[in-house]
Short mmCIF file of C-alpha atoms and ligand atoms in Angstrom, two decimals:
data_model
loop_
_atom_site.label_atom_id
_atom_site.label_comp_id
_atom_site.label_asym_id
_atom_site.label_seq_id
_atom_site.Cartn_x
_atom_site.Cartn_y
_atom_site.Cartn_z
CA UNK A 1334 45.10 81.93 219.11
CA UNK A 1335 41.41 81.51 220.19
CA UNK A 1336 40.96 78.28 222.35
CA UNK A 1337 37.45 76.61 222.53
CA UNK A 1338 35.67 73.69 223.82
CA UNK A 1339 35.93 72.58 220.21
CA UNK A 1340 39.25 71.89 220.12
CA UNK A 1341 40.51 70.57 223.87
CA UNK A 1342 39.31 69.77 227.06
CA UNK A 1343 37.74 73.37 228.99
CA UNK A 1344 37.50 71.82 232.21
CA UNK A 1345 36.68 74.56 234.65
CA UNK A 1346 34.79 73.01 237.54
CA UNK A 1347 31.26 74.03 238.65
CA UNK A 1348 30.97 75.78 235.00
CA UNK A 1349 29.96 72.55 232.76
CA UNK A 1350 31.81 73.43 229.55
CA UNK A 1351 30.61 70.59 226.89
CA UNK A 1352 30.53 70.20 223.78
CA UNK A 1353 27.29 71.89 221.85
CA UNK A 1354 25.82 69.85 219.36
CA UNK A 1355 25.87 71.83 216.23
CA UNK A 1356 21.97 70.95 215.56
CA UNK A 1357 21.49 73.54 217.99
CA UNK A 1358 22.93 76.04 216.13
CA UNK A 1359 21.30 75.60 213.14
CA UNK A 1360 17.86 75.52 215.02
CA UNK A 1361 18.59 78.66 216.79
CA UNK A 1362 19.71 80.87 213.52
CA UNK A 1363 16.72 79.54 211.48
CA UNK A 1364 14.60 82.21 209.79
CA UNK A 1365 12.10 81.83 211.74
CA UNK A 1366 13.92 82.17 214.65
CA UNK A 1367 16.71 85.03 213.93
CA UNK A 1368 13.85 87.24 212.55
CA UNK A 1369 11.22 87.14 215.53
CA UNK A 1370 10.93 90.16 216.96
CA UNK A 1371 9.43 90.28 220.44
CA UNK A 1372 6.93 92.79 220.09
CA UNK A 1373 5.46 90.38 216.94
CA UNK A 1374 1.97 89.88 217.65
CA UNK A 1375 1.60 86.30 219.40
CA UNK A 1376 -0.81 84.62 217.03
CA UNK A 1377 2.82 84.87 214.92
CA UNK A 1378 4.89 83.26 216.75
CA UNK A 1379 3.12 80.46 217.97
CA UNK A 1380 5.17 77.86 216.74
CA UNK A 1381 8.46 79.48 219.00
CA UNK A 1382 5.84 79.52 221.92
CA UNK A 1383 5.11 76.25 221.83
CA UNK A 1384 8.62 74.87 222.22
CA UNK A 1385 9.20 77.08 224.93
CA UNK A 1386 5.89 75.53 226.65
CA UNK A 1387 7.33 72.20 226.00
CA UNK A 1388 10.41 73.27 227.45
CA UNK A 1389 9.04 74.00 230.62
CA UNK A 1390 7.35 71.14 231.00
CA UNK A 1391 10.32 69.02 230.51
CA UNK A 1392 12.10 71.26 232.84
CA UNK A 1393 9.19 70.50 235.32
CA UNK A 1394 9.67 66.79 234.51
CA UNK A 1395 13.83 66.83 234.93
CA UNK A 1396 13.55 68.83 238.42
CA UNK A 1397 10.18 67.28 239.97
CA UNK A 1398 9.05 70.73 239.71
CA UNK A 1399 5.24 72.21 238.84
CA UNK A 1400 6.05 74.88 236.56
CA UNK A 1401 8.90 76.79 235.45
CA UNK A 1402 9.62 80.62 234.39
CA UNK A 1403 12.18 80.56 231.78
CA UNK A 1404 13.20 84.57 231.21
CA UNK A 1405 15.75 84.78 233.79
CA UNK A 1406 19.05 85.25 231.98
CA UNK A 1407 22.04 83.27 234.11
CA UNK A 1408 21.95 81.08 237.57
CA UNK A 1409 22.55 84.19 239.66
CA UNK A 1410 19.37 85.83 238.76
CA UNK A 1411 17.49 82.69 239.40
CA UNK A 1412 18.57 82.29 242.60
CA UNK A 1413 17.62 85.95 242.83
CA UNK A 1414 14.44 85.42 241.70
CA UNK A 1415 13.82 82.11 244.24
CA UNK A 1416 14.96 84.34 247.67
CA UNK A 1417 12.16 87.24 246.07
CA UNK A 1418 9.54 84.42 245.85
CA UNK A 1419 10.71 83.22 249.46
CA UNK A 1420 10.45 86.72 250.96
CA UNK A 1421 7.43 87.35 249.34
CA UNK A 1422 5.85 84.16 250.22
CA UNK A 1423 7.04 84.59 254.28
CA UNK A 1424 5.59 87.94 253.88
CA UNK A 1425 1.66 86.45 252.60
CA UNK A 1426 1.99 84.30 255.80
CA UNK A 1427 3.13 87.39 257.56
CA UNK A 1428 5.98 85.89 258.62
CA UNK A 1429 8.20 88.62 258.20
CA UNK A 1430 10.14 87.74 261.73
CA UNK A 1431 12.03 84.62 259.15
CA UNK A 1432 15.21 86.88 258.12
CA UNK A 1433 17.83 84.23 257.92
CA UNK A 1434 18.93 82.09 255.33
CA UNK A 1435 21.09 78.75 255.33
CA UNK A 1436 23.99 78.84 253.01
CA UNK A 1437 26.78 76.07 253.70
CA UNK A 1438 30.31 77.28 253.34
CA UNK A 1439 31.08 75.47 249.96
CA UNK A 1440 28.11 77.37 248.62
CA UNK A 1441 29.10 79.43 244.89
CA UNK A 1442 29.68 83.10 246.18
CA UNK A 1443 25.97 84.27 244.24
CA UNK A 1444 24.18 81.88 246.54
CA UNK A 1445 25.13 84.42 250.26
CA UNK A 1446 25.01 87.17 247.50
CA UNK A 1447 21.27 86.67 246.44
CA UNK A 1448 20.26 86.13 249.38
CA UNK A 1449 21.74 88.99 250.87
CA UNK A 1450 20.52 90.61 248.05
CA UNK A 1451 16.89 89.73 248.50
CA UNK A 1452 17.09 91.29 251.88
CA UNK A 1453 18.13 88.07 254.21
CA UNK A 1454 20.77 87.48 256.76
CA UNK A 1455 22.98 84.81 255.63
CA UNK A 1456 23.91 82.02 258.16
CA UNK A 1457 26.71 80.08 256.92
CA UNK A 1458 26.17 76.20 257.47
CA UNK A 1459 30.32 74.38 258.07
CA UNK A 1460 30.35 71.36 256.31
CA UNK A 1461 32.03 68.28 257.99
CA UNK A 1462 35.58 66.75 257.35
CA UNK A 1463 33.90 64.67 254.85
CA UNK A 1464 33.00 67.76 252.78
CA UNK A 1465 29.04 67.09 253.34
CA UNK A 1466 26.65 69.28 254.98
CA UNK A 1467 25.03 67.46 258.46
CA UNK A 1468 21.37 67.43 259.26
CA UNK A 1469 22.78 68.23 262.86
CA UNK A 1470 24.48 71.38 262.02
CA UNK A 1471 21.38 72.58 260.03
CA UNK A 1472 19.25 71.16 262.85
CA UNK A 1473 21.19 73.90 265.34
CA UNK A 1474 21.01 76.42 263.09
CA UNK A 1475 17.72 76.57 262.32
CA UNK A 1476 14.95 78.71 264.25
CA UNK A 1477 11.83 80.94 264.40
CA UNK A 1478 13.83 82.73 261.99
CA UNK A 1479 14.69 80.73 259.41
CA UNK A 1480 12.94 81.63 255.99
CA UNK A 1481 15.12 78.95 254.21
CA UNK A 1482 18.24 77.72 252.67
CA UNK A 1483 20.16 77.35 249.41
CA UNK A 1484 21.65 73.88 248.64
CA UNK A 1485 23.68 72.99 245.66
CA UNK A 1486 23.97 69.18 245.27
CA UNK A 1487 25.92 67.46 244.60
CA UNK A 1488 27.75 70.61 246.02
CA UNK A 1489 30.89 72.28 244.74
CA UNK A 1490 33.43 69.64 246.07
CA UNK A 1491 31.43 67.17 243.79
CA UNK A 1492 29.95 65.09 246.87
CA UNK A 1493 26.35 64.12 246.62
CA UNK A 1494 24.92 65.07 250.08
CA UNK A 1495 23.97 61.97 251.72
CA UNK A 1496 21.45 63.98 254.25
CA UNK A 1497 19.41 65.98 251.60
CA UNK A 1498 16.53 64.49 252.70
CA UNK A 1499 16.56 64.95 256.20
CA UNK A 1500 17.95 68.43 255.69
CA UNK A 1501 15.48 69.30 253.70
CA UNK A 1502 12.72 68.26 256.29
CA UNK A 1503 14.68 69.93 259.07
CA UNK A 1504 14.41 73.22 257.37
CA UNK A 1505 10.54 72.97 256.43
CA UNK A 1506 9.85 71.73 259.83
CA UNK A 1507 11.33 75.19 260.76
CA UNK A 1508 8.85 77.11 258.66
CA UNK A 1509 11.04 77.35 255.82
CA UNK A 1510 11.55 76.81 251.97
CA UNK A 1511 14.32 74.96 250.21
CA UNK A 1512 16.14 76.36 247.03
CA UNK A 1513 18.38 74.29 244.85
CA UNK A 1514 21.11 75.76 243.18
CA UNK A 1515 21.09 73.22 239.77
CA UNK A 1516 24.48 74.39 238.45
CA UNK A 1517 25.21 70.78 239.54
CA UNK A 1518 22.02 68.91 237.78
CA UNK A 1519 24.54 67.55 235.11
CA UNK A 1520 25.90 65.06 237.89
CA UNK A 1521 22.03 63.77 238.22
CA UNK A 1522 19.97 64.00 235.12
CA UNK A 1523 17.30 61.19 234.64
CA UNK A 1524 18.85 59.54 238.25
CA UNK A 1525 17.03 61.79 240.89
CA UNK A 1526 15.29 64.93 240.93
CA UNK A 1527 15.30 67.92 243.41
CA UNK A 1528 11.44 67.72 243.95
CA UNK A 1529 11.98 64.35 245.05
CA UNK A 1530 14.45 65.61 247.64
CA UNK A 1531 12.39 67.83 248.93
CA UNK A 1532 12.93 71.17 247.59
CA UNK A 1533 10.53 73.67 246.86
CA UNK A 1534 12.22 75.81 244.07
CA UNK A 1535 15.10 75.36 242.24
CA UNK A 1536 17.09 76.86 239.11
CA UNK A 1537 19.07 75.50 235.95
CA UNK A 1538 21.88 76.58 234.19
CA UNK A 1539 20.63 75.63 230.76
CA UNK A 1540 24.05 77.02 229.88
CA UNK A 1541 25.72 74.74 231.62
CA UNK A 1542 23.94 71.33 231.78
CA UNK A 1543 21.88 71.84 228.68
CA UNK A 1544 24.75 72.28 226.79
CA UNK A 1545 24.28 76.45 225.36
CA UNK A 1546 27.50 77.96 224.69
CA UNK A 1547 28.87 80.11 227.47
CA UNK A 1548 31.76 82.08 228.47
CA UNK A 1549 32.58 85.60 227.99
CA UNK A 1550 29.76 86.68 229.92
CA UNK A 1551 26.48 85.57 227.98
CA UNK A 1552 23.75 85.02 227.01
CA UNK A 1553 22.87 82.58 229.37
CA UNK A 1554 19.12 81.38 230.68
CA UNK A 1555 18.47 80.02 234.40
CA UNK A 1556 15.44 79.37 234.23
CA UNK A 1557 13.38 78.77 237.81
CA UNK A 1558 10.89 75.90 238.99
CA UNK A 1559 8.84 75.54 241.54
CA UNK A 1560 6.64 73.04 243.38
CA UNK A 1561 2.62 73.81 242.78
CA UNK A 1562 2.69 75.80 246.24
CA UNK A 1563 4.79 78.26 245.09
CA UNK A 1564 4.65 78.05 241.50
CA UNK A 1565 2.03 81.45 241.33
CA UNK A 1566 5.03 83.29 242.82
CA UNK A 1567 7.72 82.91 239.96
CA UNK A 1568 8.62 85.67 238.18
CA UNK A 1569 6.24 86.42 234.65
CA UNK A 1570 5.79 86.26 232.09
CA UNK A 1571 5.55 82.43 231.65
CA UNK A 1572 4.20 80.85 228.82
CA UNK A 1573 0.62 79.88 229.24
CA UNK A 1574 -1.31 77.35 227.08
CA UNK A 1575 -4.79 79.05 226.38
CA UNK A 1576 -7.78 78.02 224.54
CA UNK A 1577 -7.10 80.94 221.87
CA UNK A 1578 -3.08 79.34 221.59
CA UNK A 1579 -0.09 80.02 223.36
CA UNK A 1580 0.85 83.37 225.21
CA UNK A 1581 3.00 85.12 227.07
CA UNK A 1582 1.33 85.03 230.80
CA UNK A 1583 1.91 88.40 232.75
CA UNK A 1584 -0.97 87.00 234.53
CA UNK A 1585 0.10 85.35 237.71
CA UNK A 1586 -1.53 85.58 241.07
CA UNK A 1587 1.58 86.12 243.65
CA UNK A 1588 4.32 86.82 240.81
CA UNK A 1589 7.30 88.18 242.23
CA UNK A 1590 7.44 90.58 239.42
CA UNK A 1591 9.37 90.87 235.79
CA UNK A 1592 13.48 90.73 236.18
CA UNK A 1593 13.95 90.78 232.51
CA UNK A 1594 12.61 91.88 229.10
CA UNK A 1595 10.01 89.44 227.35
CA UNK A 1596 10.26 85.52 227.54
CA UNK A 1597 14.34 86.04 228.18
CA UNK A 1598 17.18 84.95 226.13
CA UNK A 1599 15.01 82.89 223.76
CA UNK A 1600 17.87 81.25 221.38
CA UNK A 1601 19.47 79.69 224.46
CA UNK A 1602 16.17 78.65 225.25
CA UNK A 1603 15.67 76.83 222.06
CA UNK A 1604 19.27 75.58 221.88
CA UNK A 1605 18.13 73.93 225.40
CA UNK A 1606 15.15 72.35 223.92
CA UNK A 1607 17.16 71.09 220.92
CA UNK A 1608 19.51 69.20 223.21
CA UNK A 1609 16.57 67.96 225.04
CA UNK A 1610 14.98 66.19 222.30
CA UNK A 1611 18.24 65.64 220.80
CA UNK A 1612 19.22 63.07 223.72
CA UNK A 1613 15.67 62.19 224.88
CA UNK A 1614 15.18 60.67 228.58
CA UNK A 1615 17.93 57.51 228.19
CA UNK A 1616 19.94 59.74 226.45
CA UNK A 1617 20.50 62.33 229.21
CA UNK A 1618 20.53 59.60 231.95
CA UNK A 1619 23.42 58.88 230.39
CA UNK A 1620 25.20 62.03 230.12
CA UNK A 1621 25.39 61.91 233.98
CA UNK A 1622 26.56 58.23 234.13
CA UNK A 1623 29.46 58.81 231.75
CA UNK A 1624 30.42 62.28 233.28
CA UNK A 1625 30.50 60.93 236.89
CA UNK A 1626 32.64 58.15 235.28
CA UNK A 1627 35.00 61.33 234.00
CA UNK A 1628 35.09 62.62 236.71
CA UNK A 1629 36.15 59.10 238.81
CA UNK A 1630 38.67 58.12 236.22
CA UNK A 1631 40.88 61.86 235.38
CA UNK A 1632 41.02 61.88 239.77
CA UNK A 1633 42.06 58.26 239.72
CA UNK A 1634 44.56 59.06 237.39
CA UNK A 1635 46.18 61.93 239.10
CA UNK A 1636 49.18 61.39 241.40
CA UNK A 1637 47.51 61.19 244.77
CA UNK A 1638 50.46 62.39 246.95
CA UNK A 1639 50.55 65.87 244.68
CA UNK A 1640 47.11 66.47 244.23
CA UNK A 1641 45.32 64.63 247.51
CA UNK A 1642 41.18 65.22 248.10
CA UNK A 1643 40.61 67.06 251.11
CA UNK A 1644 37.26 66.08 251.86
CA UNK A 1645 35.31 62.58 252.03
CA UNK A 1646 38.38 60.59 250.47
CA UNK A 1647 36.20 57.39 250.22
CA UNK A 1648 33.44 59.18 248.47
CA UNK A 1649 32.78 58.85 244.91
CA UNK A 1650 33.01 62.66 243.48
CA UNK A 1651 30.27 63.37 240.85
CA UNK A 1652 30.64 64.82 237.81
CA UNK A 1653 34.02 67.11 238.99
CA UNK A 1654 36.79 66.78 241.40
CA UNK A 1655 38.41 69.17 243.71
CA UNK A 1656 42.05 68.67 244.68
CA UNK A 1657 44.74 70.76 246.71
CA UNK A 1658 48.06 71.41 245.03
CA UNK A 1659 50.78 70.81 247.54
CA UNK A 1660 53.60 71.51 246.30
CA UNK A 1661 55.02 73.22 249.77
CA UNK A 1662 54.21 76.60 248.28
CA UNK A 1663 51.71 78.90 248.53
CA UNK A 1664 50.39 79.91 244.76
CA UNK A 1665 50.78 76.26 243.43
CA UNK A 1666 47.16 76.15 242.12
CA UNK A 1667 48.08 79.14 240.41
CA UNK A 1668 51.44 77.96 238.67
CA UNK A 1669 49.98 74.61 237.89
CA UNK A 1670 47.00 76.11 235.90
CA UNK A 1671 49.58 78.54 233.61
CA UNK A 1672 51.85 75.54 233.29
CA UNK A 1673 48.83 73.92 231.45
CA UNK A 1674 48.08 76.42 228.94
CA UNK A 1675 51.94 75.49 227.54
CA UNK A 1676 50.31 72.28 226.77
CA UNK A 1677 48.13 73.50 224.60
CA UNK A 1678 45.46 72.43 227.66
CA UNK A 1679 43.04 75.15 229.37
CA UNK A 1680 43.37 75.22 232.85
CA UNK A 1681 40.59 74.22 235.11
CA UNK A 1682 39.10 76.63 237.68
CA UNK A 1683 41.29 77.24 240.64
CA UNK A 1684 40.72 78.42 244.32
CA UNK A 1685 37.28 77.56 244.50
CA UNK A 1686 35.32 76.25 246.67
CA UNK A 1687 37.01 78.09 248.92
CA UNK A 1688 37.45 75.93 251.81
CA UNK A 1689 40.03 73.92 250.23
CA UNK A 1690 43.41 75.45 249.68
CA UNK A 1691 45.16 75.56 246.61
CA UNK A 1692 41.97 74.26 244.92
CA UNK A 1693 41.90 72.85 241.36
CA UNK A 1694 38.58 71.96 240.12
CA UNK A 1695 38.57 69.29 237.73
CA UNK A 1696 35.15 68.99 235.82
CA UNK A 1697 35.76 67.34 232.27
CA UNK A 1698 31.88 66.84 231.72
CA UNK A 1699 30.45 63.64 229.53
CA UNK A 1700 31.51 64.68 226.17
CA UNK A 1701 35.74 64.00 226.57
CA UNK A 1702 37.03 61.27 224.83
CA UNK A 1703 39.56 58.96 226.86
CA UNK A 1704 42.37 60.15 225.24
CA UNK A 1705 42.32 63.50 226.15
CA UNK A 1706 41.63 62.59 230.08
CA UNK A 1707 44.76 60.72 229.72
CA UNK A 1708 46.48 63.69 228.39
CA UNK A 1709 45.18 65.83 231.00
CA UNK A 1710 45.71 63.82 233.74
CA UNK A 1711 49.78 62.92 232.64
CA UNK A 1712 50.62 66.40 231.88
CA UNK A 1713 49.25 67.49 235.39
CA UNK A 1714 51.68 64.96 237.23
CA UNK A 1715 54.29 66.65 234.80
CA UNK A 1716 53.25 69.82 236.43
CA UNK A 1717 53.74 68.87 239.89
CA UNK A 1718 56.70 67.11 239.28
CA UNK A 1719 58.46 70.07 237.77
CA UNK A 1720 56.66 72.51 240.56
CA UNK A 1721 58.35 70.47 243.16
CA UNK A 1722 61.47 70.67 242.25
CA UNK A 1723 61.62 74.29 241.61
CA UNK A 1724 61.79 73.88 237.38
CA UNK A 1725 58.68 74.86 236.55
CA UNK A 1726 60.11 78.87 236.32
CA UNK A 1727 57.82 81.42 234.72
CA UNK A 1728 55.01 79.87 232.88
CA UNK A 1729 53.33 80.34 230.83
CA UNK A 1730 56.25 80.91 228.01
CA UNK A 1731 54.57 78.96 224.80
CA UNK A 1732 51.49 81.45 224.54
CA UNK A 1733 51.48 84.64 223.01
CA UNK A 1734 50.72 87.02 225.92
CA UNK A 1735 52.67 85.86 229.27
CA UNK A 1736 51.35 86.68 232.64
CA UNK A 1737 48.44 89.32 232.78
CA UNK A 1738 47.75 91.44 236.16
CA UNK A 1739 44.57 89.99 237.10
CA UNK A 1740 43.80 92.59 239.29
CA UNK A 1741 44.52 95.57 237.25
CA UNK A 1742 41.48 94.26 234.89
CA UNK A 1743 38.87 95.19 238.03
CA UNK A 1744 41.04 97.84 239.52
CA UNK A 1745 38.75 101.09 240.15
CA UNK A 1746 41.79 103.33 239.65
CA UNK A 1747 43.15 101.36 236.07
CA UNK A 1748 39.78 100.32 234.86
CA UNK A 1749 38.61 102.78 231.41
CA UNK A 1750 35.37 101.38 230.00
CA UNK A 1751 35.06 103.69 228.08
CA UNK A 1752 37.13 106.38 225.27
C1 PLP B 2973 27.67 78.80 237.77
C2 PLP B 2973 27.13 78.63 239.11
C3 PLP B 2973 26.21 79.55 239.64
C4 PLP B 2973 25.85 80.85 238.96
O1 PLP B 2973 25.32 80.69 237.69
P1 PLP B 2973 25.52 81.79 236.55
O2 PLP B 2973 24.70 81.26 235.42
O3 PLP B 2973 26.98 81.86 236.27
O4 PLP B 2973 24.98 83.08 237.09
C5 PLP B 2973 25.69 79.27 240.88
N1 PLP B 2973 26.04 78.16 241.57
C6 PLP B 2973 26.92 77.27 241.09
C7 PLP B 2973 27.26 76.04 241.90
C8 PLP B 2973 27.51 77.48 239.84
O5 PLP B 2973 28.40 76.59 239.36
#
């Protein structure tokens, strides 16, 4: 009854659900790895600290950052940790008058909610018909206030944005940093990095791009960089190379502080580093050429009338495609995604980003073969041929529980955690 990204296609956009090498696995439940404790004295586990090390400087190398901090646990609390190292750094320049942060409106909803978080006004940037965010529109928005802004690219439609550049300079010409949001990095590993583009810190997803296992809510690690300018302020402890071995640093100048216990979730960590190595520099240049070409073929295979692009039509997506169900009524996205699971076929994620309607987000990552894109792609113009003419009834029917209320699982007044 279990479904996993073993046995089908888990295409849910903006999440990067690949396949995890099973080398990975083995590395991570070694011995030595299953039975370190973290209170073990250091000199004991240097060998663990000095992959981590590595790890960050390969981080550093992907990203064009100067250092990375590796304990933070998901994306979210990265991006929480970058807006604390952008307040506190406003706040060393006494700059406290820069309250506002840029977040464009195809932004992931924990990019306005860490900043929000972290004490800032959020100023929500419109992208253009084409789906990208202008260096105009950024240009008017910024001000004396500005502390900064969050920019996912290529951003949730799958676009790469065109004006990064300019953006970028826009905003630090206002007095303010640039975060990257690096969910996306699968699209552009070993092709162009964020540091190169002008951004001052960023955060990965090893659990997305570096290929951890994720779903059902953890462990994850989203790990932030920064550039050398800011890279005193990132969250401790890192690991530190000293003359005596490797440590656990608590030791930095500006830190923003600790946000979780020890080095963080260190078997994602080393599942990261394992793929890493695993694939080497040519080898992950590659995983973004072949899943942008995933991405390009599954959308050109899809019947264009039923499931049109909204935004930038003649742009090539990345690594995942957003389309709009029209099937004349509203809930299509919906109906399409349980009509899938009777295929056998996991749905992909649906009404997000949220300026297109009826959204399905299409991301079938690098490690698909052909075959199953084809199957994908032909049972979704099934789908919309049997949604359009009012056959598709009440799906799902094949799978063992039918429709659940989604809402009753959150609902204050249904929800028992506990008995
Ligand atoms: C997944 C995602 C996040 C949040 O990352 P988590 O690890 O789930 O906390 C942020 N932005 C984008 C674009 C994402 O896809």
């Amino acid at each position: 009854m279990n479904y996993s990204v073993e046995l089908g296609m888990y295409p849910l956009g903006s999440c990067t659900m690949k396949y995890n090498p099973k080398v990975s696995e083995l590395i991570a439940s070694s011995d030595g790895m299953r039975h370190a404790h973290p209170l073990q004295p250091e000199e004991t586990v240097q060998g663990l600290l000095s992959v981590l090390h590595e790890l960050g400087e390969m981080l550093s190398e992907i990203t064009g950052m100067h250092r990375f901090s590796l304990s933070t646990a998901a994306g979210a609390q990265g991006e929480f940790a970058g807006v604390l190292m952008i307040r506190k750094y406003l706040r060393e320049q006494h700059l406290t008058n820069k309250d506002e942060i840029l977040v464009p409106d195809s932004a992931h909803g924990t990019n306005p909610a860490s900043a929000a978080m972290g004490g800032f006004k959020v100023v929500k940037v419109p992208s253009e018909e084409s789906g990208l965010v202008s260096a105009k529109a950024v240009k008017e928005l910024t001000s004396e206030s500005t502390a900064g802004m969050m920019f996912t690219v290529p951003n949730t439609l799958g676009l790469f944005e065109g004006e990064v550049v300019e953006i970028s300079k826009a905003v630090h010409d206002a007095g303010g940093l640039m975060y990257y949001d690096g969910a996306n990095m699968n699209a552009l590993l070993g092709k162009t990095r964020p540091g190169d583009m002008g951004f001052d810190i960023v955060h990965l997803n090893l659990h997305k791009t570096f290929a951890t296992p994720h779903g059902g809510g953890g462990p994850g690690a989203g790990p932030v960089g920064a550039t050398k300018r800011l890279a005193e302020y990132l969250p401790v402890p890192v690991v530190s190379k000293q003359k005596s071995g490797y440590c656990l640093d608590y030791d930095l100048k500006q830190t923003v502080g600790r946000l979780k216990g020890f080095v963080g979730n260190s078997a994602v960590l080393l599942r990261a580093y394992a793929y890493i190595r695993l694939l080497g520099a040519d080898g992950l240049a590659n995983v973004s050429s072949l899943a942008v070409l995933a991405a390009n073929y599954l959308w050109r295979l899809l019947d264009s009338e039923a499931y049109p692009v909204t935004h930038g039509r003649s742009l090539r997506r990345k690594h995942e495609t957003v389309v709009s169900v029209r099937s004349g009524l509203p809930g299509g996205a919906m109906q399409t995604a349980k009509a899938l699971l009777d295929y056998g076929m996991h749905a992909p994620t649906v009404y997000f980003p949220l300026i297109v309607s009826e959204a399905l987000m299409v991301e079938p990552t690098e490690s698909e073969p052909v075959e199953f894109l084809d199957e994908y792609a032909s049972a979704l113009n099934q789908i919309s041929r049997e949604l359009k003419e009012g056959r598709l009834g009440n799906v799902p029917r094949n799978t063992s529980v039918g429709r659940v209320d989604e809402v009753k699982a959150s609902h204050p007044t249904t929800l028992k955690v506990r008995w």
